[in-house]
Amino acid sequence: MKYLLWALSVLVLSGCAGSAQQSNFDLGAADTVEFMRPYELSRNDVSFVSLGEVQGASCQARFFSEKPTQEEALLRMKVAAAELGANRVVLRSCTQGSSDECSARWVCVGDAYQEQPLR
């Protein structure tokens, strides 16, 4: 019985360690990027430079880890866009599923842009 309680404690603690690591990302970087609609790319008062595709994921790696959220996946996508130097992102899709590493996960994909004033 003592070993069963010890094993259960190890599982619970390893789940907690995984969830703390999962949500460790720079929220300040996400604040520098704004979402925009695809039709806004046709504005003629500013220019947009495409910086490529970005994605963000929220993963539940262990059974006792926190459940993945779409909000976290969106924030991680904005952080990825900020790392490219973007200040705008167009969301293409968010999907929920699983993978070999994640029993449950959200993945959001978008296109990163740098909005620049016209010269």
Coordinates of C-alpha atoms in Angstrom, one line a residue:
M1 CA 0.0 0.0 0.0
K2 CA 2.9 2.3 0.9
Y3 CA 4.4 1.8 -2.6
L4 CA 1.1 2.5 -4.3
L5 CA 0.8 5.9 -2.6
W6 CA 4.4 6.7 -3.4
A7 CA 3.8 5.8 -7.1
L8 CA 0.6 7.9 -7.2
S9 CA 2.5 10.9 -5.7
V10 CA 5.2 10.6 -8.3
L11 CA 2.6 10.6 -11.1
V12 CA 0.8 13.6 -9.7
L13 CA 4.0 15.6 -9.2
S14 CA 5.2 14.8 -12.7
G15 CA 1.9 16.0 -14.1
C16 CA 2.3 19.3 -12.2
A17 CA 5.8 19.8 -13.5
G18 CA 4.7 19.3 -17.1
S19 CA 1.9 21.9 -16.8
A20 CA 4.2 24.5 -15.3
Q21 CA 6.6 24.1 -18.1
Q22 CA 3.8 24.3 -20.7
S23 CA 2.6 27.7 -19.8
N24 CA 6.0 29.3 -19.6
F25 CA 6.1 31.8 -22.5
D26 CA 6.5 35.6 -22.9
L27 CA 3.0 37.2 -22.7
G28 CA 4.6 40.6 -23.3
A29 CA 5.7 39.6 -26.8
A30 CA 2.1 38.5 -27.5
D31 CA 0.9 42.0 -26.6
T32 CA 2.9 43.5 -29.4
V33 CA 1.0 41.5 -32.1
E34 CA -2.6 42.2 -33.1
F35 CA -5.0 40.0 -35.0
M36 CA -6.3 41.4 -38.3
R37 CA -8.8 40.1 -40.9
P38 CA -7.5 39.0 -44.3
Y39 CA -9.4 41.8 -46.2
E40 CA -7.4 44.4 -44.2
L41 CA -4.3 43.4 -46.3
S42 CA -5.8 45.4 -49.1
R43 CA -5.6 48.7 -47.2
N44 CA -3.9 51.4 -49.1
D45 CA -2.9 53.7 -46.2
V46 CA -0.2 51.2 -45.0
S47 CA 1.9 48.4 -46.4
F48 CA 2.2 44.8 -45.1
V49 CA 5.3 42.7 -45.5
S50 CA 4.7 39.0 -45.2
L51 CA 7.0 37.3 -42.7
G52 CA 5.7 33.7 -43.2
E53 CA 3.5 31.2 -41.5
V54 CA 3.4 30.9 -37.7
Q55 CA 1.8 28.4 -35.4
G56 CA 1.1 28.0 -31.7
A57 CA 0.2 24.9 -29.8
S58 CA -1.2 24.0 -26.4
C59 CA -0.5 20.4 -25.3
Q60 CA -1.6 18.1 -22.6
A61 CA 1.4 15.8 -22.4
R62 CA 0.3 13.8 -19.4
F63 CA -3.0 12.7 -18.0
F64 CA -2.6 14.9 -14.9
S65 CA -1.4 18.0 -16.9
E66 CA -3.7 20.9 -17.5
K67 CA -6.1 20.6 -20.4
P68 CA -4.9 22.4 -23.5
T69 CA -6.7 25.6 -24.5
Q70 CA -7.4 27.4 -27.7
E71 CA -6.5 30.6 -25.9
E72 CA -3.0 29.4 -25.1
A73 CA -2.4 28.2 -28.6
L74 CA -3.5 31.6 -30.0
L75 CA -1.1 33.4 -27.5
R76 CA 1.8 31.1 -28.5
M77 CA 1.1 31.8 -32.2
K78 CA 1.3 35.6 -31.4
V79 CA 4.6 35.0 -29.6
A80 CA 5.9 33.2 -32.6
A81 CA 4.9 36.1 -34.8
A82 CA 6.6 38.6 -32.5
E83 CA 9.8 36.5 -32.7
L84 CA 9.8 37.1 -36.4
G85 CA 9.3 40.8 -36.0
A86 CA 5.6 40.9 -36.9
N87 CA 3.1 43.2 -35.4
R88 CA 0.0 41.7 -37.1
V89 CA -1.2 38.2 -37.7
V90 CA -4.0 36.7 -39.8
L91 CA -5.5 33.6 -38.2
R92 CA -6.0 30.7 -40.7
S93 CA -7.2 27.9 -38.5
C94 CA -7.3 26.4 -35.0
T95 CA -7.8 22.7 -34.7
Q96 CA -8.1 20.3 -31.8
G97 CA -6.7 16.8 -31.8
S98 CA -3.9 14.7 -30.4
S99 CA -0.4 13.6 -31.4
D100 CA 2.3 11.1 -30.2
E101 CA 3.5 13.6 -27.6
C102 CA 0.1 15.1 -26.6
S103 CA -2.9 13.2 -25.5
A104 CA -4.9 16.3 -26.3
R105 CA -3.8 19.6 -28.0
W106 CA -4.9 22.7 -29.8
V107 CA -2.9 24.0 -32.8
C108 CA -3.5 27.4 -34.3
V109 CA -1.9 28.5 -37.6
G110 CA -1.7 31.9 -39.2
D111 CA 0.3 34.3 -41.3
A112 CA 2.6 36.9 -39.7
Y113 CA 2.9 40.4 -41.2
Q114 CA 4.9 43.6 -40.4
E115 CA 2.6 46.6 -40.9
Q116 CA 4.6 49.6 -42.1
P117 CA 3.5 53.2 -42.8
L118 CA 3.7 54.3 -46.4
R119 CA 6.6 56.5 -47.4

